[in-house]
PDB file of C-alpha atoms and ligand atoms in Angstrom:
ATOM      1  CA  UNK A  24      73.697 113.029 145.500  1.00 60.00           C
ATOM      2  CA  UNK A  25      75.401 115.937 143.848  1.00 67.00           C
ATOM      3  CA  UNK A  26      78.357 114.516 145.016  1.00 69.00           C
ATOM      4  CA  UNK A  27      77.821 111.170 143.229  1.00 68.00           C
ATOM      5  CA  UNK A  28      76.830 113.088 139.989  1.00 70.00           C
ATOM      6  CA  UNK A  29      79.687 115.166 140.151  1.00 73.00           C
ATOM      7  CA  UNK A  30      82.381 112.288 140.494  1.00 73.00           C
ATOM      8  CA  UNK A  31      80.552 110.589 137.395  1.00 71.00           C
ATOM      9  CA  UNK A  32      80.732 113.568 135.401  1.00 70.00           C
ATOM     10  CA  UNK A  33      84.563 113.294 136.158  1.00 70.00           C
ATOM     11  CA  UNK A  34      84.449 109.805 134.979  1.00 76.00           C
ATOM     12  CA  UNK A  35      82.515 110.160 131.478  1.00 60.00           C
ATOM     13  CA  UNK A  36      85.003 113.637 131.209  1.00 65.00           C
ATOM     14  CA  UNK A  37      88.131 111.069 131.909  1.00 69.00           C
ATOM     15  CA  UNK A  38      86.916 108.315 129.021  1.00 57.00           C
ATOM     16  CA  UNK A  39      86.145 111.075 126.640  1.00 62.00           C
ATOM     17  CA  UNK A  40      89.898 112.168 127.328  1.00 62.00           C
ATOM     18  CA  UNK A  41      91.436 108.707 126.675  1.00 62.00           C
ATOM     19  CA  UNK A  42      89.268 108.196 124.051  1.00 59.00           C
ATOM     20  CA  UNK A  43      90.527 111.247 121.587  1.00 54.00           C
ATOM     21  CA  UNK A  44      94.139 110.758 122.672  1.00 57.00           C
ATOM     22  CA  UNK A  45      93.426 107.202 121.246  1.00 53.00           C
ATOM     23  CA  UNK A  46      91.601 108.044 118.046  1.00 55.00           C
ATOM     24  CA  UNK A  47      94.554 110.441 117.537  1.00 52.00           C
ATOM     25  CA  UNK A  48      97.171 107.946 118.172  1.00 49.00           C
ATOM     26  CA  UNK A  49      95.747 105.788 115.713  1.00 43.00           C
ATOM     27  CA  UNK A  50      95.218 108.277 113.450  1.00 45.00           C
ATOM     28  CA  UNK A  51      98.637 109.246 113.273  1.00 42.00           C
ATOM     29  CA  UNK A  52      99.915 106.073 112.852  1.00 40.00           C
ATOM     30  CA  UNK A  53      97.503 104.977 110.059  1.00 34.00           C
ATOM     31  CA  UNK A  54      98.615 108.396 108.230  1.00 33.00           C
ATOM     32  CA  UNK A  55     102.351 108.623 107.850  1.00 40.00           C
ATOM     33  CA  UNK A  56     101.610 112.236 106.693  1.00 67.00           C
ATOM     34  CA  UNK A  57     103.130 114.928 109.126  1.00 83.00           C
ATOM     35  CA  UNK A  58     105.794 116.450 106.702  1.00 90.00           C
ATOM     36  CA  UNK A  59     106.237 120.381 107.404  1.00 91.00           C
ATOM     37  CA  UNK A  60     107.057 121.975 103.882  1.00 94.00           C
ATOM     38  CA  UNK A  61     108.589 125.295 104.375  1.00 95.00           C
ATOM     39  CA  UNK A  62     106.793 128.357 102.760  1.00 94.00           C
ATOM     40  CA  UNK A  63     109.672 129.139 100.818  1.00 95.00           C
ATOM     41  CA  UNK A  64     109.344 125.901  99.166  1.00 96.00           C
ATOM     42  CA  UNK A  65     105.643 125.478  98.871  1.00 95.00           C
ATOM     43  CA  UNK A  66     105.723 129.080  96.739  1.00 94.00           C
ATOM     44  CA  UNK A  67     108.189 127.558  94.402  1.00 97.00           C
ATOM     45  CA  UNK A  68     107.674 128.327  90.480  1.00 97.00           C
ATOM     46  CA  UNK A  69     108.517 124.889  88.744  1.00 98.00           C
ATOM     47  CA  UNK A  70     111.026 126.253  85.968  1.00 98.00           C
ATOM     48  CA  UNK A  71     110.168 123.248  83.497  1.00 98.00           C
ATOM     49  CA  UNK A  72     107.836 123.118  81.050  1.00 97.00           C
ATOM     50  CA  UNK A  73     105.523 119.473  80.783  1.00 97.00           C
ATOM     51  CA  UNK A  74     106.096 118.990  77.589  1.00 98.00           C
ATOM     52  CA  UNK A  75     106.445 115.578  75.830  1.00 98.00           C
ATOM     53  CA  UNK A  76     110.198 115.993  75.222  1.00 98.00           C
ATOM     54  CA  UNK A  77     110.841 116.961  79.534  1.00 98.00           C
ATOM     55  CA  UNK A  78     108.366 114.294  80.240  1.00 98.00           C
ATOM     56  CA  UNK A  79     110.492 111.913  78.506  1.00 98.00           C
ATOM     57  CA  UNK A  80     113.551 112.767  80.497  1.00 98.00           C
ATOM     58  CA  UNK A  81     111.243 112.408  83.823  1.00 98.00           C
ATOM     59  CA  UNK A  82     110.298 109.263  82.770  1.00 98.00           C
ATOM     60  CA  UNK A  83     113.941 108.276  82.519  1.00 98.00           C
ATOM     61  CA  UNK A  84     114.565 109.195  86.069  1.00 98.00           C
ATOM     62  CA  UNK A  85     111.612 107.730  87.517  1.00 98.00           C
ATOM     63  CA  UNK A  86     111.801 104.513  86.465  1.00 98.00           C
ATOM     64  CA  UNK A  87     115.875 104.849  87.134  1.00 97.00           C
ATOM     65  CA  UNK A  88     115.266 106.655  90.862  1.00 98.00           C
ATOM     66  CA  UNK A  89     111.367 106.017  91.783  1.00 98.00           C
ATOM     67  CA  UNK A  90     109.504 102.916  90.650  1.00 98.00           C
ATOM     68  CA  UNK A  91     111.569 100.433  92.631  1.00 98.00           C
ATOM     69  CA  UNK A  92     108.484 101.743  95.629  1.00 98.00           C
ATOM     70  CA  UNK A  93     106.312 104.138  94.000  1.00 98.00           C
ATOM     71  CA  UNK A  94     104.938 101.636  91.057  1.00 98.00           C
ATOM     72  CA  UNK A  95     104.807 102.580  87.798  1.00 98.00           C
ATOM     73  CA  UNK A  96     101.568 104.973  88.180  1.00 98.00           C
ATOM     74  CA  UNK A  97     102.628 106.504  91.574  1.00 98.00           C
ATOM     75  CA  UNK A  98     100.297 103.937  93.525  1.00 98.00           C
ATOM     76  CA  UNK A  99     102.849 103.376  95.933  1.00 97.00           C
ATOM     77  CA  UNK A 100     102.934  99.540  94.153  1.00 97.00           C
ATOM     78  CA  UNK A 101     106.214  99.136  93.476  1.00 97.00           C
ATOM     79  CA  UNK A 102     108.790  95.648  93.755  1.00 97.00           C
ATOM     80  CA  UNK A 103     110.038  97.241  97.098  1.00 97.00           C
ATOM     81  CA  UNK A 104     106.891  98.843  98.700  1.00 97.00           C
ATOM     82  CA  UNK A 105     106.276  95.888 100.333  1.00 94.00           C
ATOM     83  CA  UNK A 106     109.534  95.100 102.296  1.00 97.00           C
ATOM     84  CA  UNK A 107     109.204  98.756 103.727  1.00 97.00           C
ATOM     85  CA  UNK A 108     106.952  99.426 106.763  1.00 96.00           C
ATOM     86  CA  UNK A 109     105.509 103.081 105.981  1.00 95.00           C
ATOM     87  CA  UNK A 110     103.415 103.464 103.026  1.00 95.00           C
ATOM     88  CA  UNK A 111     104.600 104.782 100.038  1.00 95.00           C
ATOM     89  CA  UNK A 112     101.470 106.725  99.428  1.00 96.00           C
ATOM     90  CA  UNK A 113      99.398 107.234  96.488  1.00 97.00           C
ATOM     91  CA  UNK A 114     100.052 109.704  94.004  1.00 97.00           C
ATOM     92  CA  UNK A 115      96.579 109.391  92.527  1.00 97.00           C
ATOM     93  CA  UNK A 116      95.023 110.585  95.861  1.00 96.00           C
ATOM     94  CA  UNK A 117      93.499 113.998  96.340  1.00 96.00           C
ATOM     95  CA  UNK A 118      95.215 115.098  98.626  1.00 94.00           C
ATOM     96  CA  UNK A 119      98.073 114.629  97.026  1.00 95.00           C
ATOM     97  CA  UNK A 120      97.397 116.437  93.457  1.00 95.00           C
ATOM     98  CA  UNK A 121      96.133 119.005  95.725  1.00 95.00           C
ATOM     99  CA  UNK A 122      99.723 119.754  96.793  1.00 96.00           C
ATOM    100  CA  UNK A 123     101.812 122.781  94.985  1.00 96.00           C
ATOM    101  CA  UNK A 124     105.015 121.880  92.539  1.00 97.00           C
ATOM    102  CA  UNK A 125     106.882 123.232  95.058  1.00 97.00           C
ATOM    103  CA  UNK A 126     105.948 120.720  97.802  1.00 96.00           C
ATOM    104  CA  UNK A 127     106.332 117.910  95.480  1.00 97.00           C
ATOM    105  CA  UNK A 128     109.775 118.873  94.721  1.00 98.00           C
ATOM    106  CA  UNK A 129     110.537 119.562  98.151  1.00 97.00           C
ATOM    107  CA  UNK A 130     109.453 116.405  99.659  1.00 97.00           C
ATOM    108  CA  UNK A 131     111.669 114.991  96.639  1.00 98.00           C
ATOM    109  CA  UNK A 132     114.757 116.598  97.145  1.00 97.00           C
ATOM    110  CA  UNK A 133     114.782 115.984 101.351  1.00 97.00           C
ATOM    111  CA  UNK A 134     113.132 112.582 102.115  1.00 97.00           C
ATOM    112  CA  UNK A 135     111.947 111.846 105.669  1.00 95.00           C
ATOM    113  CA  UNK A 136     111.805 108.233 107.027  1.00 95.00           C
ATOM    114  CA  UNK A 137     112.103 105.901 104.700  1.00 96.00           C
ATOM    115  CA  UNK A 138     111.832 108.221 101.313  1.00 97.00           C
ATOM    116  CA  UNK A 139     115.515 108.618 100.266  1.00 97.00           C
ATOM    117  CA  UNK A 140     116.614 112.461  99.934  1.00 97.00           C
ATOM    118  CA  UNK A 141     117.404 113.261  96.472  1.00 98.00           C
ATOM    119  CA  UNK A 142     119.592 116.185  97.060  1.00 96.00           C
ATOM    120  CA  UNK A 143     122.621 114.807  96.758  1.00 96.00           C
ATOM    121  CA  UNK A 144     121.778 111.946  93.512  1.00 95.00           C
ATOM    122  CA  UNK A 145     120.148 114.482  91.980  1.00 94.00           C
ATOM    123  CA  UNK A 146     122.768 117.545  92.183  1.00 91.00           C
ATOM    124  CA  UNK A 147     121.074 119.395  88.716  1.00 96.00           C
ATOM    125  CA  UNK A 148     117.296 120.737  90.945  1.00 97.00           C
ATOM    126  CA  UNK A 149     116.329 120.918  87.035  1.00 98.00           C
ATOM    127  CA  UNK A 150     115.977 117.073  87.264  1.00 98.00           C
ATOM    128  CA  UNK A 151     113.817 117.047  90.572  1.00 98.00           C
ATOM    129  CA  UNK A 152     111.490 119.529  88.880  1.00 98.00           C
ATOM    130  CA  UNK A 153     110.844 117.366  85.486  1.00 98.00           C
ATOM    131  CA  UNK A 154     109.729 114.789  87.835  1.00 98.00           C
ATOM    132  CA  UNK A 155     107.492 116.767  89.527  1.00 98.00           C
ATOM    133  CA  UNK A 156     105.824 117.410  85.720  1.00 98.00           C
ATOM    134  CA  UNK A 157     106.563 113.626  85.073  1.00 98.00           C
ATOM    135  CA  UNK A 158     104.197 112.936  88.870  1.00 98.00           C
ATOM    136  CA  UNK A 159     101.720 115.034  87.853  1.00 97.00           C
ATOM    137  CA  UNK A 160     101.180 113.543  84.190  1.00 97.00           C
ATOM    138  CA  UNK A 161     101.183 109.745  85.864  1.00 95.00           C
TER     139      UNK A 161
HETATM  140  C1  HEC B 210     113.156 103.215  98.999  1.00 78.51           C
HETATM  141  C2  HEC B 210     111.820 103.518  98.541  1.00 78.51           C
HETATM  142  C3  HEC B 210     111.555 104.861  97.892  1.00 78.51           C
HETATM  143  C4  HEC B 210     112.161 105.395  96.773  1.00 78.51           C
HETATM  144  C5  HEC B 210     113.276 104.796  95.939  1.00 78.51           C
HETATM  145  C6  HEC B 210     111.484 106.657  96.535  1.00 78.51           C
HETATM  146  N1  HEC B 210     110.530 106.880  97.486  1.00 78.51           N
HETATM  147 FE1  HEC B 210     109.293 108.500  97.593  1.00 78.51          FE
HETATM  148  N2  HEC B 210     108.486 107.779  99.323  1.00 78.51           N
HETATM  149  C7  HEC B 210     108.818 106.572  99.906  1.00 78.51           C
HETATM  150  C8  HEC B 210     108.066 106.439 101.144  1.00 78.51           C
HETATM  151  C9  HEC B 210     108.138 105.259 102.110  1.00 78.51           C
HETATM  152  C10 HEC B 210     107.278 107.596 101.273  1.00 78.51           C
HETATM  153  C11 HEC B 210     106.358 107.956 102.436  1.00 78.51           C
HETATM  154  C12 HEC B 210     107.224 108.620 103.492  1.00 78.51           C
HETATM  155  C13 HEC B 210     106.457 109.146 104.689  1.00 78.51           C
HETATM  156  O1  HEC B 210     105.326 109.598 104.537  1.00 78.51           O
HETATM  157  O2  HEC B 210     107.040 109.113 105.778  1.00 78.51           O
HETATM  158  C14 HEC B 210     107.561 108.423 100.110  1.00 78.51           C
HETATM  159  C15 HEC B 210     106.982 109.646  99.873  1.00 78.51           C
HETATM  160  C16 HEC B 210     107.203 110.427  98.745  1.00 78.51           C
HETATM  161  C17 HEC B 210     106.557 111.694  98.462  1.00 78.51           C
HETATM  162  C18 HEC B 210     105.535 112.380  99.352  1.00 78.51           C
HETATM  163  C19 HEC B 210     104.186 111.743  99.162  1.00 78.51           C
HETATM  164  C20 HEC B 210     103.015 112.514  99.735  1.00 78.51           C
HETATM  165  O3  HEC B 210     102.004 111.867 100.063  1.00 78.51           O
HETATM  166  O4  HEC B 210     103.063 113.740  99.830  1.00 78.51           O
HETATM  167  C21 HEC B 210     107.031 112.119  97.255  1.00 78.51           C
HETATM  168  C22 HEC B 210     106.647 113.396  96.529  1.00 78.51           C
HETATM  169  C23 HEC B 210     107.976 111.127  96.794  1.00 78.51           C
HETATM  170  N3  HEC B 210     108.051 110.114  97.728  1.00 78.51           N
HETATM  171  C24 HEC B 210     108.650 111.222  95.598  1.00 78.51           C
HETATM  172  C25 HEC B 210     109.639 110.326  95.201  1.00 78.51           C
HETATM  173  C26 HEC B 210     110.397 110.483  93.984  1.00 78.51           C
HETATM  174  C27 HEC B 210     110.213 111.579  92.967  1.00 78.51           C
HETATM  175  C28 HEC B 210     111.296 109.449  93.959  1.00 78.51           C
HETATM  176  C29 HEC B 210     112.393 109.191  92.939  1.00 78.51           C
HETATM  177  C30 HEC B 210     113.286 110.279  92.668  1.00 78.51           C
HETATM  178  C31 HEC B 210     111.079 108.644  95.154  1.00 78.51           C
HETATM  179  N4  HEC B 210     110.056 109.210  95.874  1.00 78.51           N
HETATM  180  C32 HEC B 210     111.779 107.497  95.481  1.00 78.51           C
HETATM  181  C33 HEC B 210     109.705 105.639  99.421  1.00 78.51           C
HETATM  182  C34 HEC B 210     110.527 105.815  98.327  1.00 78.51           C
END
C-alpha cells in the first residue's frame, strides 16, 4: 500500500515537472524578451532635451532608420514586421514605457536577433538619444 502511494506520488511529482518546464518553454518563446541591459546603461542620463525642435530631428531618423518594422506609432506594424519571425514589440506596452532612457538607448545602439545595432549607422550617441525622446512622445 504505502508502496503504491509512494510510486504515485513520484508520478503526479514527475507531470508537475514536465509540466512547468513546458509552460516555461512556451513562455519563452511567446516572449522574445530576455535582453540583459547592463547597469551602467540602465543609469544613463539622456543628455537631450524633448523638445519640439529635437523631436523633429527624431522624427527624421525614425522614419529614415525605424518605421520600415516598428510602424509609425511604435506598434511593431511596420511594411517589414511581417516578413520577420520575432516580434517587433509594442512600444505602447507597459512594460515597455516602464523601461529607463537608458535601456531604450541601449537596446538601440546594440540590437540582438533580428533588431539591427545602431552603433555603427548612428556614430553621433546624440542621435540614439533624440530617439529615445522621439519613442517616448509616439
Ligand atoms: C529590421 C527591422 C528593425 C528595424 C529597422 C529596427 N528594429 Fe527595433 N526591433 C526589431 C525587432 C525584431 C525587435 C525585437 C527583438 C527581440 O526582442 O529579440 C526590436 C526591438 C527593439 C527595441 C526593444 C523593444 C523592447 O520591447 O524593449 C527597441 C528599443 C528598438 N527595437 C528600437 C529601434 C529603433 C530606435 C530603431 C531605429 C533606429 C529600430 N529599432 C529599428 C526590428 C527592427
Amino acid at each position: 500500500m504505502k508502496t503504491v502511494l509512494k510510486s504515485n506520488l513520484f508520478r503526479i511529482f514527475a507531470i508537475l515537472l514536465v509540466n512547468i518546464g513546458l509552460m516555461s518553454f512556451v513562455a519563452s518563446y511567446q516572449q522574445p524578451g530576455g535582453w540583459t541591459v547592463p547597469d551602467k546603461y540602465k543609469n544613463m542620463k539622456n543628455p537631450t532635451k524633448s523638445d519640439p525642435a529635437n523631436l523633429k530631428v527624431g522624427k527624421s531618423l525614425w522614419d529614415k532608420h525605424c518605421v520600415s518594422c516598428h510602424g509609425k506609432k511604435g506598434l511593431g506594424d511596420g511594411t517589414k514586421a511581417a516578413t520577420l519571425k520575432t516580434h517587433c514589440s509594442d512600444f505602447s506596452a507597459k512594460t515597455f514605457k516602464a523601461q529607463t532612457d537608458g535601456e531604450i538607448f541601449y537596446k538601440t545602439k546594440t540590437g540582438k536577433g533580428e533588431m539591427p545595432a545602431f552603433e555603427k549607422k548612428m556614430a553621433d550617441e546624440t542621435d540614439i538619444w533624440l530617439l529615445v525622446n522621439y519613442i517616448r512622445s509616439l
